[in-house]
CSV table of N, CA and C in Angstrom, one decimal:
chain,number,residue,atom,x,y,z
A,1,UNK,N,-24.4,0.8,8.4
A,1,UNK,CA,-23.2,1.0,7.6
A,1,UNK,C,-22.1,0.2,8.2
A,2,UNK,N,-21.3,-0.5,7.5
A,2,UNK,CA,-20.5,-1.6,7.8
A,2,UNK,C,-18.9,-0.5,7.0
A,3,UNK,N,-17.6,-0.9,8.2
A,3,UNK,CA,-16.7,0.1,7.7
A,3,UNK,C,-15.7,-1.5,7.5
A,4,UNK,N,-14.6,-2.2,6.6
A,4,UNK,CA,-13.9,-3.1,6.5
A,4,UNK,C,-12.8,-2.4,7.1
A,5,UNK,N,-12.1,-3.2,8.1
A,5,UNK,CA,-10.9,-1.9,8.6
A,5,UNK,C,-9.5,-3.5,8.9
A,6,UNK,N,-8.9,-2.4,9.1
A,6,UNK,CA,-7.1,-3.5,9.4
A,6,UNK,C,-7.2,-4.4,8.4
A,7,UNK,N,-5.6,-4.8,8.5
A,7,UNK,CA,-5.2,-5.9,7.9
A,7,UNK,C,-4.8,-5.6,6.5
A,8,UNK,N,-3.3,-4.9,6.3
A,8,UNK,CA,-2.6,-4.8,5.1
A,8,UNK,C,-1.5,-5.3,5.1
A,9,UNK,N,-0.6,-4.9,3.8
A,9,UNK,CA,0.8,-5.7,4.0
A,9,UNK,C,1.8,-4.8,4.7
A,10,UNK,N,2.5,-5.0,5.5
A,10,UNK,CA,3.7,-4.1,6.2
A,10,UNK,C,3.0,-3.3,7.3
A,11,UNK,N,4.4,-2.8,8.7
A,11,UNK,CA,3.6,-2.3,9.2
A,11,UNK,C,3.1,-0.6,8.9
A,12,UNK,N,4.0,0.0,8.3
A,12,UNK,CA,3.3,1.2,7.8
A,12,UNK,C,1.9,1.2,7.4
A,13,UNK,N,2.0,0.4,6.7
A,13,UNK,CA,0.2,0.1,5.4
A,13,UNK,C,-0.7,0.0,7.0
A,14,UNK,N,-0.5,-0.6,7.8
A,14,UNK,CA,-1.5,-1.0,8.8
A,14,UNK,C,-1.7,-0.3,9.9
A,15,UNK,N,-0.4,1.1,10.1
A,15,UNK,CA,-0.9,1.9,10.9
A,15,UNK,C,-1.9,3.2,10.4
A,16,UNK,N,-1.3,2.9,8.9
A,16,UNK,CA,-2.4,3.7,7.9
A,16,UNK,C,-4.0,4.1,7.7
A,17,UNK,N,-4.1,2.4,7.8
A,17,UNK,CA,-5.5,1.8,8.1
A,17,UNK,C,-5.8,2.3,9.2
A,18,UNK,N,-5.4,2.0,10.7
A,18,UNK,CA,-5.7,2.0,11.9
A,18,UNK,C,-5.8,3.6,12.4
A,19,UNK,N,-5.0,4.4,11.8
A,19,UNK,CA,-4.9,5.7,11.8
A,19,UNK,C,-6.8,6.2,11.1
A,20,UNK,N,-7.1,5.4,9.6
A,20,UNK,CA,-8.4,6.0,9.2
A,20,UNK,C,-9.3,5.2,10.0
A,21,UNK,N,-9.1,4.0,10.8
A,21,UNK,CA,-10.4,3.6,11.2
A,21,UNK,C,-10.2,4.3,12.7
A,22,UNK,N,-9.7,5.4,13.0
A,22,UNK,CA,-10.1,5.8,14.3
A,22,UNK,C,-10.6,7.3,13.9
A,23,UNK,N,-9.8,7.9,12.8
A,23,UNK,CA,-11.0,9.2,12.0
A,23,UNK,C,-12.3,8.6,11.7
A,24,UNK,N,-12.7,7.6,11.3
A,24,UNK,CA,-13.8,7.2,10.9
A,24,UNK,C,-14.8,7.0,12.3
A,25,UNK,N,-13.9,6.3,13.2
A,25,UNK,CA,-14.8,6.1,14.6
A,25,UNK,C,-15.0,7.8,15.3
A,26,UNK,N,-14.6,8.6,14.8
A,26,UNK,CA,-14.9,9.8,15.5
A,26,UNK,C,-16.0,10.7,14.8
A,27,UNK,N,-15.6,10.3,13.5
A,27,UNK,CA,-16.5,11.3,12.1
A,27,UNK,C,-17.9,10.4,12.8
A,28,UNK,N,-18.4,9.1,13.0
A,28,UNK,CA,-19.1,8.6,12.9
A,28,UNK,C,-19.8,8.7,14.3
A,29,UNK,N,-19.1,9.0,14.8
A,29,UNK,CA,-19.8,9.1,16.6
A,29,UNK,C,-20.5,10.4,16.4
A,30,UNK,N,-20.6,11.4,15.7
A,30,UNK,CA,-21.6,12.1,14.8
A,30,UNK,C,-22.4,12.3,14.1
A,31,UNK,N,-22.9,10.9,14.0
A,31,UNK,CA,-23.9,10.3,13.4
A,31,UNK,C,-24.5,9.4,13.9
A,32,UNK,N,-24.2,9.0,14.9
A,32,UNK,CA,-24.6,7.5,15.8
A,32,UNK,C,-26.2,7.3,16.0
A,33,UNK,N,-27.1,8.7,16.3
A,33,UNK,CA,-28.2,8.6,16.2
A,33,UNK,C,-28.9,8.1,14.7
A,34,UNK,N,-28.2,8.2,13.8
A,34,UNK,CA,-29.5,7.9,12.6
A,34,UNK,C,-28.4,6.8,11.6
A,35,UNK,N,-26.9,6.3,12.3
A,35,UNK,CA,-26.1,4.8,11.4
A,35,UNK,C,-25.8,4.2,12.7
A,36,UNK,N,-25.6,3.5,12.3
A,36,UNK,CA,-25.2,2.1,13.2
A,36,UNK,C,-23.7,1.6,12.6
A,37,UNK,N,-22.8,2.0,13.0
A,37,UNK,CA,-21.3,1.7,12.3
A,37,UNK,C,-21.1,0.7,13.1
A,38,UNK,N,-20.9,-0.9,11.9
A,38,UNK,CA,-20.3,-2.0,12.7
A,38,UNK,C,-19.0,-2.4,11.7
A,39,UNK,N,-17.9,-2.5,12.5
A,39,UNK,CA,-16.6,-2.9,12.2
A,39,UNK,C,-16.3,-4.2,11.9
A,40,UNK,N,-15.5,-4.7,10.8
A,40,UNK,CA,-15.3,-6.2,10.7
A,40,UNK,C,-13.6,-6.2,10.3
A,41,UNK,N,-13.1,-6.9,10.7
A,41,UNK,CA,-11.6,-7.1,11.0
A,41,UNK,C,-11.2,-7.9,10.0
A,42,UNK,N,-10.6,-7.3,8.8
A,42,UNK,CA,-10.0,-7.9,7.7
A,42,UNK,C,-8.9,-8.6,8.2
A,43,UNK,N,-8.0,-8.6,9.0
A,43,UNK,CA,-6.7,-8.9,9.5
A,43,UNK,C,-7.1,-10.5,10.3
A,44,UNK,N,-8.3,-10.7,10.1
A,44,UNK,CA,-8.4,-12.0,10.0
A,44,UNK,C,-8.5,-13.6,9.1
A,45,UNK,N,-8.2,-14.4,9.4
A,45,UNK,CA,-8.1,-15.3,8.2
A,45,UNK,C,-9.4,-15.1,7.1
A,46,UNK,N,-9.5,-14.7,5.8
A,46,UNK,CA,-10.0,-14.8,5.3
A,46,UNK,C,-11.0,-13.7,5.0
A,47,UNK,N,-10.8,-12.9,5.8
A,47,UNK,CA,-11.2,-11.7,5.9
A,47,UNK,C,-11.2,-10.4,5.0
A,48,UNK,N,-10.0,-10.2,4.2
A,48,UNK,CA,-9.8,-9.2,3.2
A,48,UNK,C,-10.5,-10.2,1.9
A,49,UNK,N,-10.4,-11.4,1.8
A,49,UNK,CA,-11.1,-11.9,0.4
A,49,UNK,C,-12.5,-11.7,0.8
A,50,UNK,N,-13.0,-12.1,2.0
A,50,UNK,CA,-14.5,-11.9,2.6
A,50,UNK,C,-15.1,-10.2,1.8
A,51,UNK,N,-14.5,-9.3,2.5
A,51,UNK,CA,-14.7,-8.2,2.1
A,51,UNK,C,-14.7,-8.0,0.4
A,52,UNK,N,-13.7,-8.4,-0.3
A,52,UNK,CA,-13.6,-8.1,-1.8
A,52,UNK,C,-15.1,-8.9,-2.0
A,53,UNK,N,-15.3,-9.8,-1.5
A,53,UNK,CA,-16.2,-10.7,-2.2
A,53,UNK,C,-17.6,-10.0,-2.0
A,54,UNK,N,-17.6,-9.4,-0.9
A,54,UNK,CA,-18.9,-8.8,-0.7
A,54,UNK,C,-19.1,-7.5,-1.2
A,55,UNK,N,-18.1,-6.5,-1.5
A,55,UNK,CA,-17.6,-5.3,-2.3
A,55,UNK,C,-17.8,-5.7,-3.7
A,56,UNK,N,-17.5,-7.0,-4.0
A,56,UNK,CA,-17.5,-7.3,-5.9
A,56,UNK,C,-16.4,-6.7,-5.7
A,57,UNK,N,-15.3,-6.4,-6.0
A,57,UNK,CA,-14.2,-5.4,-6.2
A,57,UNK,C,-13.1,-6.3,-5.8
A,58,UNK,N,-12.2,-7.3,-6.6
A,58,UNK,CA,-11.0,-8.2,-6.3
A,58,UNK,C,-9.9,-7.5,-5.5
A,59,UNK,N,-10.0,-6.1,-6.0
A,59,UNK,CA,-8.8,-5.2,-5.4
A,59,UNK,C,-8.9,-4.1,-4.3
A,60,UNK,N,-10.3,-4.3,-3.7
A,60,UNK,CA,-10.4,-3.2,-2.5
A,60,UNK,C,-9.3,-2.9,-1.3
A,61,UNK,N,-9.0,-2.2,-1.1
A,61,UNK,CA,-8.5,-2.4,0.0
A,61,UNK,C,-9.0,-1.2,1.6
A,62,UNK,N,-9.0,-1.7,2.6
A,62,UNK,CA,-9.5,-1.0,3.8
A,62,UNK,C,-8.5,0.1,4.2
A,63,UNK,N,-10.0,0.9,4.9
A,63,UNK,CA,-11.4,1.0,4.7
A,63,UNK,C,-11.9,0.9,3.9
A,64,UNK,N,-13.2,0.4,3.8
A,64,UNK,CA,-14.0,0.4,3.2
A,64,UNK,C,-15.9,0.5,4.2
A,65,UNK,N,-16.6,1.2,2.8
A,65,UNK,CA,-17.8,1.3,3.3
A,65,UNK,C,-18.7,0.7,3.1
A,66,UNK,N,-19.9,0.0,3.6
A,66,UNK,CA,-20.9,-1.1,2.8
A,66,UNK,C,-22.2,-0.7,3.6
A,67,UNK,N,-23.0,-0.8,2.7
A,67,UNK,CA,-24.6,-0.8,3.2
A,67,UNK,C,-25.4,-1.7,3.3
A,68,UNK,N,-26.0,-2.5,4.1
A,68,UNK,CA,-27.3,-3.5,3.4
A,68,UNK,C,-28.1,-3.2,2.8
A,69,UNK,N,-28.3,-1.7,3.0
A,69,UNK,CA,-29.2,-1.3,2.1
A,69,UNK,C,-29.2,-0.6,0.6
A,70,UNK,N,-27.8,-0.4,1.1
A,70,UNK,CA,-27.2,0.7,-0.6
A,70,UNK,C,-26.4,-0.3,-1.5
A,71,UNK,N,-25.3,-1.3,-0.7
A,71,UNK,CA,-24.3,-1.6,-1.2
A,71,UNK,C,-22.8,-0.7,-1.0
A,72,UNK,N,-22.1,-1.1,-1.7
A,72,UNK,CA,-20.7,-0.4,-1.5
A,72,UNK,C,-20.9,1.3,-1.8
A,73,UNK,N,-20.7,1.7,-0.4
A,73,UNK,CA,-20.5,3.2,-0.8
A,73,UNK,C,-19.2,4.0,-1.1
A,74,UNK,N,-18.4,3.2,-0.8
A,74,UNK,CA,-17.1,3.7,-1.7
A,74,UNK,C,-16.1,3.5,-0.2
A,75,UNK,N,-14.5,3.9,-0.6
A,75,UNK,CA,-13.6,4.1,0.7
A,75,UNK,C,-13.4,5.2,1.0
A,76,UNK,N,-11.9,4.8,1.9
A,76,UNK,CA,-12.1,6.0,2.8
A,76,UNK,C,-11.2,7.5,1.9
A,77,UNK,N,-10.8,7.4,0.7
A,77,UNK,CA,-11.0,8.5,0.2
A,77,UNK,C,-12.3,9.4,0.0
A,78,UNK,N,-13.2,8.6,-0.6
A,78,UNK,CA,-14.9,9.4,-0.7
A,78,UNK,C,-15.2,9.7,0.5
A,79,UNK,N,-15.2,8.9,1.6
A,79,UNK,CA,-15.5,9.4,2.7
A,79,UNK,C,-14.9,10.8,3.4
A,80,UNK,N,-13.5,11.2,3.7
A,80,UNK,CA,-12.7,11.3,3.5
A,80,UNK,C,-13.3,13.0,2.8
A,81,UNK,N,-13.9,13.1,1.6
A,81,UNK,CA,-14.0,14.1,0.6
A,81,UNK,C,-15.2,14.6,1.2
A,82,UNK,N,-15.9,13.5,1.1
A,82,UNK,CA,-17.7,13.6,1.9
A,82,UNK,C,-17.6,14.8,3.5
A,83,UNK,N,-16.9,14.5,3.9
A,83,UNK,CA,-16.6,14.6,5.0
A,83,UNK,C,-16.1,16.5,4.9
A,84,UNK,N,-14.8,16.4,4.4
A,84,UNK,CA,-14.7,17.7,3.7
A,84,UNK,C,-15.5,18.6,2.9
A,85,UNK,N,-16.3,18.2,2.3
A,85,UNK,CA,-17.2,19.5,1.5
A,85,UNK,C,-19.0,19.0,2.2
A,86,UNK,N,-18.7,18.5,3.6
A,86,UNK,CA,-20.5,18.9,4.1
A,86,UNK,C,-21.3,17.6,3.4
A,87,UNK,N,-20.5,16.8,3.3
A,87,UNK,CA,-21.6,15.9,2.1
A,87,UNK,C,-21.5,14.5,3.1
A,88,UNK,N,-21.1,14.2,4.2
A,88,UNK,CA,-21.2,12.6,4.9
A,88,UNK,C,-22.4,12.0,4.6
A,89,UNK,N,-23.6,12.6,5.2
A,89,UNK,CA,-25.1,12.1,4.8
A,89,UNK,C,-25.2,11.9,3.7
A,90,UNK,N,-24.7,12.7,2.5
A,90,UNK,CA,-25.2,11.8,0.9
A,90,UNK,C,-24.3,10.9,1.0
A,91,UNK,N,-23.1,10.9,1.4
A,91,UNK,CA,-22.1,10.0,1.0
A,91,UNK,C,-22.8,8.5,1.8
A,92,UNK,N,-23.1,8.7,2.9
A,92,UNK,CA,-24.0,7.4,4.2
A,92,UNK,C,-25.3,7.1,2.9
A,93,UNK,N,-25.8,8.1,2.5
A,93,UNK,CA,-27.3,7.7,1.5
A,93,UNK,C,-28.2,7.5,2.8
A,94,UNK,N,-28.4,8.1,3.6
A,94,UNK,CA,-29.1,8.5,4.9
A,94,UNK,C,-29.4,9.8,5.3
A,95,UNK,N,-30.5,10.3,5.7
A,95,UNK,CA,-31.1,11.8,6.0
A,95,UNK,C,-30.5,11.8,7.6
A,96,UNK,N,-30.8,12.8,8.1
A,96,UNK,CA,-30.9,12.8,9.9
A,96,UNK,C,-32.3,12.6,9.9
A,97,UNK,N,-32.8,11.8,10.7
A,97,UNK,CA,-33.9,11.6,10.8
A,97,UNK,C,-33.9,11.4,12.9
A,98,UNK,N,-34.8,11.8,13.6
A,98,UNK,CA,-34.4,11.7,15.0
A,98,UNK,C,-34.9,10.1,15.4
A,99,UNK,N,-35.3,9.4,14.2
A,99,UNK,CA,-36.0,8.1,14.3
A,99,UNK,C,-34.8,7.1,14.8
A,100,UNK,N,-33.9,7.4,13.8
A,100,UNK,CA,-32.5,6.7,13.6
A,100,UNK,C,-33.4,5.8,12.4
């Protein structure tokens, strides 16, 4: 699971971001046995079109979630909800498995 994090307009927007990609680094440090969360830095050149382009989605904006194996699992509102009602693993499309 790939999370697209930083890099908006203003600084509010970007402590925003930075604020959900550190709930995200914590929610996910609880799952570390069975996802592999690797981070990619939109706030780089080219980086937020990189992400739309690989989302299909012109307008995404970070966080965002991606799978190689699922595709776009949604942002960090779904996550966010997943997270709240017991549901992270459907929301990941991943069981606990002790295999990882």
């Amino acid at each position: 699971v790939s999370t697209q994090s930083t890099g908006s307009s203003g600084i509010n927007a970007e402590y925003g971001v930075k604020k959900k990609c550190t709930k995200i680094d914590v929610i996910m440090a609880s799952v570390t046995n069975t996802h592999n969360l690797i981070k990619k830095d939109v706030s780089i050149p080219g980086g937020l079109a990189a992400m739309r382009e690989t989302l299909k989605d012109p307008k995404a904006l970070p966080p965002q979630f991606y799978s190689d194996k699922f595709g776009h699992l949604g942002g960090y509102d779904l996550f966010e909800n997943a997270v709240e009602d017991g549901q992270l693993l459907d929301f990941l499309k991943k069981e606990y498995t002790f295999e990882g």
